């Protein structure tokens, strides 16, 4: 940490004003590690950025009106977290190890107890209406193909605002998320044709509602047009990233590290085990080995499960499949007015999912087929079944899964018009075929000097 400021003003115990700022917070891996130097800073202030990485403003009581938030006088407490541009390097094994280190063992005990004490303190200090807001100007996420590879996926998120309103007397809460300017680059080429915008609204009713349906948490997500352009090299890099980063056990924090030696295995059925009788006999037939994991939680939480209703709406979801370059178009797929609904019902021990597409199109975009009569492989047929000029849902899928393992699947298809074009399908399959990577010249991995992205 560097350039930290802290100011706390309390008046008669009823009013509190807290202003804190942190110039830069850096999380770095060992210099003796076996990763590229460009990936050694896991978290920190983005390059070419100035200012404080984090600024915290907290107002309670009579001083709430002095905060910069609109209608601040309607709340008994206002908290605001402001982040400057942040850069985060994601190497799966390192992040998993860090989370385990923080959440388990003695450190995990202290962290959990401190979080529980802080939550109780805030709840007891303020019982009225409260506003919590997180404002981030930009977030840059670097996902290396591997810790030792110069290729990476660059995901940039523009202005993001997260707001949570806790209603008075524990009567629930409301949350909203607004995200704009989401861009993704793979192989130095954009994976999205237009910056993605997203909004989300969450309704959290109080616990003492009259029915399970009234207690349900409702989440509504709306996405703008989501258009992807995928080339053959981009698809290969994505698959290599899944294999060499997401699926990699080695953290590369030490030279010669063997991830297979980090697991301690303990056989079951020893006479000195607790419950060596019935419990051992019960588990002997299920598995002969277990992983020995030490945790010291020390905190008991009462959890009352709620139903969760999730709805995701997209104006259009499309994918343009290309050959070696973005200009070599092959196949275009688009789902218009897509709606995904998910219902999690713990009281009924079932999960329900439903997907509806108002229109599904698949078109041959190759230059050699410009003058062909048939270019659309899939389209919606317009006939007398249309209602008020709008086509019926071309595709509807409903899936219900029960805790006992049983499931129900139902699918409805409208009136699609399908044309079979073998050569374009074969070329599309070639696009998603992974070829063995050949040695290439070292790419410029100085991610510190890349141009700034638009925040849309």
Coordinates of C-alpha atoms in Angstrom, one line a residue:
X1 CA 0.0 0.0 0.0
X2 CA 1.1 3.6 -0.6
X3 CA -0.1 7.2 -0.2
X4 CA -2.9 6.4 2.3
X5 CA -5.1 9.0 4.0
X6 CA -7.6 8.5 6.8
X7 CA -10.0 10.9 8.4
X8 CA -12.7 10.0 11.0
X9 CA -15.0 12.6 12.6
X10 CA -17.6 11.5 15.2
X11 CA -20.1 13.9 16.9
X12 CA -21.8 12.8 20.1
X13 CA -21.9 9.2 18.8
X14 CA -24.9 10.0 16.6
X15 CA -23.1 11.3 13.5
X16 CA -20.1 9.9 11.9
X17 CA -18.1 10.9 8.8
X18 CA -15.3 8.7 7.5
X19 CA -13.1 9.6 4.5
X20 CA -10.3 7.2 3.6
X21 CA -8.1 6.9 0.5
X22 CA -5.5 4.4 -0.7
X23 CA -3.1 5.5 -3.4
X24 CA -2.2 2.1 -4.7
X25 CA -2.7 -1.5 -3.5
X26 CA -0.6 -4.1 -5.2
X27 CA -0.7 -7.8 -5.0
X28 CA 2.4 -9.3 -6.5
X29 CA 3.7 -12.8 -6.9
X30 CA 7.2 -14.0 -5.9
X31 CA 10.1 -12.7 -8.1
X32 CA 11.5 -16.2 -7.9
X33 CA 8.4 -17.5 -9.6
X34 CA 8.3 -19.2 -12.9
X35 CA 5.9 -16.8 -14.7
X36 CA 6.5 -14.0 -17.2
X37 CA 7.4 -10.7 -15.5
X38 CA 4.4 -9.0 -17.1
X39 CA 2.1 -11.2 -15.1
X40 CA 3.8 -10.8 -11.7
X41 CA 1.5 -8.0 -10.6
X42 CA -1.8 -9.8 -9.9
X43 CA -3.8 -6.7 -8.8
X44 CA -3.0 -3.0 -8.8
X45 CA -3.6 0.4 -10.3
X46 CA -3.9 0.2 -14.1
X47 CA -0.9 1.5 -16.1
X48 CA -0.9 5.1 -17.1
X49 CA -3.4 5.8 -14.4
X50 CA -3.1 8.4 -11.6
X51 CA -5.0 9.1 -8.5
X52 CA -6.1 6.9 -5.6
X53 CA -7.0 3.3 -6.3
X54 CA -9.7 3.3 -3.6
X55 CA -11.6 6.1 -1.9
X56 CA -14.1 5.4 0.8
X57 CA -16.7 7.9 2.0
X58 CA -19.1 7.1 4.8
X59 CA -21.7 9.4 6.4
X60 CA -24.1 8.5 9.2
X61 CA -26.6 10.6 11.0
X62 CA -26.9 14.4 10.7
X63 CA -23.9 14.7 8.3
X64 CA -25.5 12.5 5.6
X65 CA -26.8 15.6 3.9
X66 CA -23.2 16.7 3.3
X67 CA -22.5 13.8 1.0
X68 CA -22.4 14.2 -2.8
X69 CA -25.2 11.7 -3.5
X70 CA -28.5 12.8 -4.8
X71 CA -31.4 12.6 -2.3
X72 CA -28.9 11.7 0.4
X73 CA -31.3 13.2 3.0
X74 CA -33.6 10.2 2.5
X75 CA -31.1 7.8 4.1
X76 CA -29.8 7.4 7.6
X77 CA -26.3 6.3 6.3
X78 CA -24.5 6.5 3.0
X79 CA -21.4 4.6 2.0
X80 CA -19.5 5.1 -1.2
X81 CA -16.5 3.2 -2.6
X82 CA -14.8 4.8 -5.6
X83 CA -12.2 2.8 -7.6
X84 CA -9.7 4.2 -10.1
X85 CA -8.8 2.1 -13.2
X86 CA -7.7 -1.4 -11.9
X87 CA -5.8 -4.1 -13.7
X88 CA -6.2 -7.7 -12.7
X89 CA -4.2 -10.7 -14.0
X90 CA -6.1 -13.9 -13.8
X91 CA -4.1 -17.1 -13.4
X92 CA -6.5 -19.7 -12.1
X93 CA -4.2 -21.8 -9.9
X94 CA -2.9 -18.7 -8.2
X95 CA -6.3 -17.3 -7.5
X96 CA -7.6 -20.6 -6.1
X97 CA -4.5 -20.8 -3.8
X98 CA -5.0 -17.2 -2.6
X99 CA -8.7 -17.8 -1.8
X100 CA -7.9 -21.0 0.1
X101 CA -5.2 -19.2 2.0
X102 CA -7.5 -16.4 3.1
X103 CA -10.6 -18.5 3.9
X104 CA -9.0 -21.5 5.6
X105 CA -6.7 -22.2 8.5
X106 CA -6.0 -19.6 11.3
X107 CA -6.2 -16.7 8.8
X108 CA -9.6 -17.9 7.6
X109 CA -10.8 -18.0 11.2
X110 CA -9.8 -14.4 11.9
X111 CA -11.2 -13.2 8.6
X112 CA -14.6 -14.8 9.1
X113 CA -14.9 -13.6 12.7
X114 CA -13.9 -10.1 11.7
X115 CA -16.4 -10.0 8.8
X116 CA -19.2 -11.3 11.1
X117 CA -18.3 -8.8 13.8
X118 CA -18.2 -5.9 11.3
X119 CA -21.6 -7.0 9.8
X120 CA -23.2 -7.1 13.3
X121 CA -21.6 -3.7 14.2
X122 CA -23.1 -2.0 11.1
X123 CA -26.5 -3.6 11.6
X124 CA -26.6 -2.5 15.3
X125 CA -25.3 1.0 14.6
X126 CA -27.7 1.9 11.8
X127 CA -31.3 0.6 11.8
X128 CA -32.8 3.0 9.2
X129 CA -32.6 3.2 5.4
X130 CA -29.0 2.8 4.1
X131 CA -27.3 3.4 0.8
X132 CA -24.2 1.6 -0.4
X133 CA -22.6 2.3 -3.7
X134 CA -19.5 1.1 -5.6
X135 CA -18.3 3.2 -8.5
X136 CA -15.5 1.9 -10.8
X137 CA -14.3 3.9 -13.8
X138 CA -12.7 0.9 -15.5
X139 CA -11.5 -2.6 -14.9
X140 CA -9.0 -4.4 -17.1
X141 CA -8.8 -8.2 -16.8
X142 CA -5.8 -9.9 -18.4
X143 CA -6.2 -13.7 -18.8
X144 CA -2.9 -15.3 -20.0
X145 CA -3.0 -18.3 -22.2
X146 CA -0.7 -19.7 -19.5
X147 CA 1.6 -18.2 -16.9
X148 CA 4.6 -18.7 -19.2
X149 CA 2.9 -17.7 -22.5
X150 CA 3.0 -14.3 -24.1
X151 CA -0.5 -14.5 -25.5
X152 CA -3.5 -13.4 -23.4
X153 CA -7.1 -12.4 -23.5
X154 CA -7.8 -8.7 -22.7
X155 CA -11.2 -8.0 -21.2
X156 CA -12.0 -4.3 -20.5
X157 CA -15.0 -3.1 -18.6
X158 CA -15.9 0.6 -18.7
X159 CA -18.0 2.6 -16.2
X160 CA -19.6 0.3 -13.6
X161 CA -22.0 1.3 -10.8
X162 CA -23.2 -1.1 -8.1
X163 CA -25.9 0.3 -5.7
X164 CA -27.5 -1.4 -2.8
X165 CA -30.3 0.1 -0.7
X166 CA -31.0 -1.6 2.6
X167 CA -34.6 -0.8 3.7
X168 CA -35.3 0.1 7.3
X169 CA -36.3 -2.3 10.0
X170 CA -34.9 -5.3 8.1
X171 CA -37.6 -5.0 5.5
X172 CA -35.4 -6.2 2.6
X173 CA -33.3 -4.4 0.1
X174 CA -32.9 -3.4 -3.5
X175 CA -29.7 -3.6 -5.6
X176 CA -28.9 -2.4 -9.1
X177 CA -25.9 -2.9 -11.4
X178 CA -25.1 -0.8 -14.5
X179 CA -22.2 -1.8 -16.7
X180 CA -21.2 -0.3 -20.0
X181 CA -18.3 -0.5 -22.5
X182 CA -17.4 -4.2 -22.2
X183 CA -14.8 -5.0 -24.8
X184 CA -12.9 -8.3 -25.3
X185 CA -9.7 -8.8 -27.4
X186 CA -8.2 -12.1 -28.4
X187 CA -5.1 -12.4 -30.6
X188 CA -5.1 -8.6 -30.8
X189 CA -8.5 -8.7 -32.6
X190 CA -11.8 -7.7 -31.0
X191 CA -14.0 -10.6 -30.1
X192 CA -17.1 -8.3 -29.7
X193 CA -18.3 -6.1 -32.6
X194 CA -20.0 -3.6 -30.3
X195 CA -19.4 -2.6 -26.7
X196 CA -21.7 -4.5 -24.4
X197 CA -24.0 -2.8 -22.0
X198 CA -25.7 -4.5 -19.1
X199 CA -28.2 -3.5 -16.4
X200 CA -29.4 -5.7 -13.5
X201 CA -32.0 -5.1 -10.8
X202 CA -32.3 -7.2 -7.7
X203 CA -35.3 -7.3 -5.3
X204 CA -34.7 -8.8 -1.8
X205 CA -37.9 -9.1 0.2
X206 CA -37.9 -9.4 4.0
X207 CA -37.6 -12.8 5.6
X208 CA -41.0 -12.7 7.3
X209 CA -43.2 -12.7 4.1
X210 CA -46.4 -14.7 4.1
X211 CA -45.3 -17.2 1.4
X212 CA -42.1 -18.6 -0.2
X213 CA -43.0 -17.0 -3.5
X214 CA -43.1 -13.5 -1.8
X215 CA -39.8 -14.2 0.0
X216 CA -38.1 -15.1 -3.3
X217 CA -35.1 -13.0 -4.5
X218 CA -35.9 -11.6 -8.0
X219 CA -33.1 -10.8 -10.4
X220 CA -33.7 -9.1 -13.8
X221 CA -30.8 -8.7 -16.2
X222 CA -31.0 -6.8 -19.5
X223 CA -28.3 -7.0 -22.1
X224 CA -27.9 -4.9 -25.2
X225 CA -27.0 -6.4 -28.5
X226 CA -24.3 -8.9 -27.9
X227 CA -22.4 -9.6 -31.2
X228 CA -19.3 -11.8 -31.3
X229 CA -16.8 -12.2 -34.2
X230 CA -14.8 -15.4 -33.8
X231 CA -11.8 -16.3 -36.0
X232 CA -10.0 -19.6 -36.1
X233 CA -6.9 -18.3 -34.2
X234 CA -9.2 -16.8 -31.6
X235 CA -11.0 -20.0 -31.0
X236 CA -7.7 -21.9 -30.7
X237 CA -6.4 -19.4 -28.1
X238 CA -9.6 -19.6 -26.1
X239 CA -9.3 -23.4 -26.0
X240 CA -5.6 -23.3 -25.1
X241 CA -6.5 -20.8 -22.3
X242 CA -9.0 -23.3 -20.9
X243 CA -6.4 -26.0 -20.9
X244 CA -3.2 -24.3 -19.9
X245 CA -4.6 -21.6 -17.5
X246 CA -8.1 -22.5 -16.2
X247 CA -7.3 -26.2 -16.1
X248 CA -3.7 -25.9 -14.8
X249 CA -2.9 -27.0 -11.3
X250 CA 0.7 -25.5 -11.2
X251 CA 0.8 -22.0 -9.7
X252 CA 4.2 -21.3 -11.2
X253 CA 5.1 -19.4 -8.0
X254 CA 8.2 -21.5 -7.5
X255 CA 10.6 -23.0 -10.0
X256 CA 10.3 -26.7 -10.2
X257 CA 7.0 -26.8 -8.3
X258 CA 5.0 -30.1 -8.7
X259 CA 1.3 -29.5 -8.0
X260 CA 0.6 -33.2 -7.7
X261 CA 2.6 -33.4 -4.4
X262 CA 0.5 -30.7 -2.7
X263 CA -2.4 -33.1 -1.8
X264 CA -2.3 -35.1 1.5
X265 CA -4.2 -38.3 1.2
X266 CA -5.6 -40.2 4.3
X267 CA -7.1 -43.7 4.0
X268 CA -10.5 -44.3 5.6
X269 CA -11.3 -47.0 8.1
X270 CA -8.5 -46.5 10.6
X271 CA -9.5 -47.7 14.1
X272 CA -8.7 -44.3 15.7
X273 CA -11.0 -42.3 13.4
X274 CA -14.0 -40.7 14.9
X275 CA -17.1 -42.7 14.2
X276 CA -15.1 -45.6 13.0
X277 CA -18.1 -47.9 13.2
X278 CA -21.2 -47.1 11.2
X279 CA -19.8 -44.0 9.5
X280 CA -16.7 -45.8 8.2
X281 CA -18.7 -48.8 7.0
X282 CA -21.1 -46.3 5.2
X283 CA -18.3 -44.6 3.3
X284 CA -16.0 -47.5 2.6
X285 CA -18.1 -48.6 -0.4
X286 CA -18.3 -45.0 -1.8
X287 CA -14.6 -44.1 -1.9
X288 CA -11.4 -45.4 -0.3
X289 CA -9.5 -42.1 -0.2
X290 CA -10.4 -38.6 1.0
X291 CA -8.5 -35.3 0.9
X292 CA -7.4 -34.0 4.3
X293 CA -8.5 -30.4 4.6
X294 CA -8.1 -28.4 7.8
X295 CA -10.6 -25.6 8.6
X296 CA -11.2 -23.6 11.7
X297 CA -14.4 -21.7 11.1
X298 CA -15.5 -21.1 14.6
X299 CA -18.6 -19.2 13.5
X300 CA -22.1 -20.6 13.2
X301 CA -24.5 -19.0 10.7
X302 CA -28.2 -19.6 10.4
X303 CA -29.2 -19.8 6.7
X304 CA -32.8 -19.7 5.6
X305 CA -32.9 -20.7 1.9
X306 CA -34.9 -18.5 -0.4
X307 CA -36.3 -19.1 -3.9
X308 CA -34.3 -17.2 -6.6
X309 CA -36.0 -16.1 -9.8
X310 CA -33.6 -15.0 -12.5
X311 CA -34.5 -13.5 -15.9
X312 CA -32.0 -12.6 -18.6
X313 CA -33.2 -10.7 -21.7
X314 CA -31.1 -10.0 -24.8
X315 CA -32.2 -7.9 -27.7
X316 CA -29.9 -10.0 -30.0
X317 CA -27.2 -12.6 -29.5
X318 CA -25.1 -13.2 -32.6
X319 CA -21.9 -15.0 -33.6
X320 CA -20.0 -14.4 -36.9
X321 CA -17.7 -17.3 -37.5
X322 CA -14.6 -16.4 -39.6
X323 CA -11.7 -18.1 -41.1
X324 CA -8.0 -17.1 -40.4
X325 CA -8.9 -13.4 -40.5
X326 CA -11.9 -11.3 -39.4
X327 CA -12.5 -10.4 -43.1
X328 CA -12.9 -14.1 -44.0
X329 CA -16.6 -14.5 -43.1
X330 CA -18.0 -18.0 -43.0
X331 CA -21.3 -18.4 -41.0
X332 CA -23.5 -16.0 -39.2
X333 CA -25.8 -17.1 -36.3
X334 CA -28.3 -14.8 -34.6
X335 CA -30.9 -15.3 -31.9
X336 CA -33.3 -12.4 -31.7
X337 CA -35.2 -11.4 -28.5
X338 CA -33.7 -14.1 -26.4
X339 CA -35.1 -14.7 -22.9
X340 CA -33.6 -17.0 -20.3
X341 CA -35.5 -17.7 -17.1
X342 CA -34.1 -19.7 -14.1
X343 CA -36.0 -20.6 -11.0
X344 CA -34.3 -22.2 -8.0
X345 CA -36.7 -23.6 -5.5
X346 CA -34.9 -25.1 -2.5
X347 CA -38.2 -25.7 -0.6
X348 CA -39.5 -27.9 -3.5
X349 CA -36.0 -29.3 -4.2
X350 CA -36.1 -28.5 -7.9
X351 CA -34.5 -26.1 -10.5
X352 CA -36.5 -24.9 -13.5
X353 CA -34.9 -23.3 -16.6
X354 CA -36.6 -21.9 -19.7
X355 CA -35.1 -20.5 -22.9
X356 CA -37.2 -18.7 -25.5
X357 CA -36.0 -17.4 -28.9
X358 CA -38.4 -15.2 -31.0
X359 CA -36.3 -15.8 -34.1
X360 CA -33.2 -17.9 -35.0
X361 CA -31.2 -17.2 -38.1
X362 CA -28.2 -18.9 -39.7
X363 CA -26.8 -17.5 -42.9
X364 CA -23.9 -18.4 -45.2
X365 CA -21.6 -15.3 -45.3
X366 CA -18.8 -16.6 -47.6
X367 CA -17.9 -14.5 -50.6
X368 CA -18.2 -17.5 -52.9
X369 CA -21.9 -17.8 -52.1
X370 CA -22.8 -14.1 -52.7
X371 CA -24.8 -15.0 -55.9
X372 CA -26.4 -18.2 -54.6
X373 CA -30.1 -18.4 -54.4
X374 CA -30.1 -20.1 -51.0
X375 CA -27.9 -18.5 -48.3
X376 CA -30.0 -18.8 -45.2
X377 CA -29.7 -22.2 -43.5
X378 CA -32.2 -21.4 -40.8
X379 CA -34.9 -18.7 -40.8
X380 CA -38.4 -18.2 -39.5
X381 CA -41.2 -19.0 -42.0
X382 CA -43.8 -16.3 -42.3
X383 CA -47.3 -17.7 -42.8
X384 CA -50.8 -17.6 -41.4
X385 CA -49.6 -18.6 -37.9
X386 CA -48.1 -15.1 -37.4
X387 CA -49.9 -13.0 -34.9
X388 CA -50.3 -9.3 -35.7
X389 CA -47.3 -9.5 -38.0
X390 CA -45.0 -11.0 -35.4
X391 CA -43.7 -14.5 -35.7
X392 CA -44.4 -17.2 -33.1
X393 CA -41.5 -18.2 -30.9
X394 CA -39.3 -20.3 -33.1
X395 CA -37.7 -22.2 -30.2
X396 CA -38.7 -22.8 -26.6
X397 CA -36.9 -25.1 -24.2
X398 CA -38.0 -25.9 -20.6
X399 CA -35.9 -28.0 -18.2
X400 CA -36.9 -29.1 -14.7
X401 CA -34.3 -30.9 -12.5
X402 CA -35.2 -32.5 -9.1
X403 CA -32.9 -33.2 -6.2
X404 CA -33.5 -37.0 -6.5
X405 CA -31.9 -36.9 -10.0
X406 CA -35.0 -37.0 -12.1
X407 CA -35.6 -34.4 -14.8
X408 CA -38.2 -33.2 -17.3
X409 CA -37.3 -31.7 -20.7
X410 CA -39.8 -30.2 -23.1
X411 CA -39.0 -28.4 -26.3
X412 CA -41.2 -26.6 -28.8
X413 CA -40.2 -25.5 -32.3
X414 CA -42.2 -23.0 -34.3
X415 CA -42.0 -23.0 -38.1
X416 CA -38.4 -22.7 -39.0
X417 CA -37.3 -22.8 -42.7
X418 CA -34.1 -25.1 -42.9
X419 CA -31.8 -25.4 -45.9
X420 CA -28.9 -27.9 -45.8
X421 CA -25.7 -26.5 -47.4
X422 CA -22.9 -29.1 -46.8
X423 CA -19.9 -27.0 -47.9
X424 CA -20.5 -24.1 -45.5
X425 CA -21.1 -26.5 -42.6
X426 CA -17.8 -28.2 -43.3
X427 CA -16.0 -24.9 -43.4
X428 CA -17.6 -23.9 -40.1
X429 CA -16.4 -27.1 -38.5
X430 CA -12.9 -26.3 -39.7
X431 CA -13.1 -23.0 -37.9
X432 CA -13.6 -24.8 -34.5
X433 CA -10.9 -27.3 -35.1
X434 CA -7.8 -26.8 -33.0
X435 CA -4.5 -27.2 -34.7
X436 CA -1.2 -27.9 -33.0
X437 CA 0.4 -24.6 -32.1
X438 CA 3.7 -23.9 -34.0
X439 CA 6.6 -21.9 -32.4
X440 CA 6.2 -18.2 -33.1
X441 CA 8.2 -15.1 -32.4
X442 CA 7.9 -13.6 -29.0
X443 CA 4.9 -11.2 -28.9
X444 CA 5.2 -7.8 -27.3
X445 CA 4.0 -8.7 -23.8
X446 CA 4.5 -5.3 -22.3
X447 CA 0.9 -5.0 -21.2
X448 CA 1.8 -1.9 -19.3
X449 CA 2.1 0.2 -22.5
X450 CA -1.1 -0.9 -24.3
X451 CA -3.4 1.9 -25.4
X452 CA -6.2 2.8 -23.1
X453 CA -9.6 1.4 -24.0
X454 CA -12.8 3.2 -24.5
X455 CA -15.1 3.2 -21.5
X456 CA -18.1 3.6 -23.8

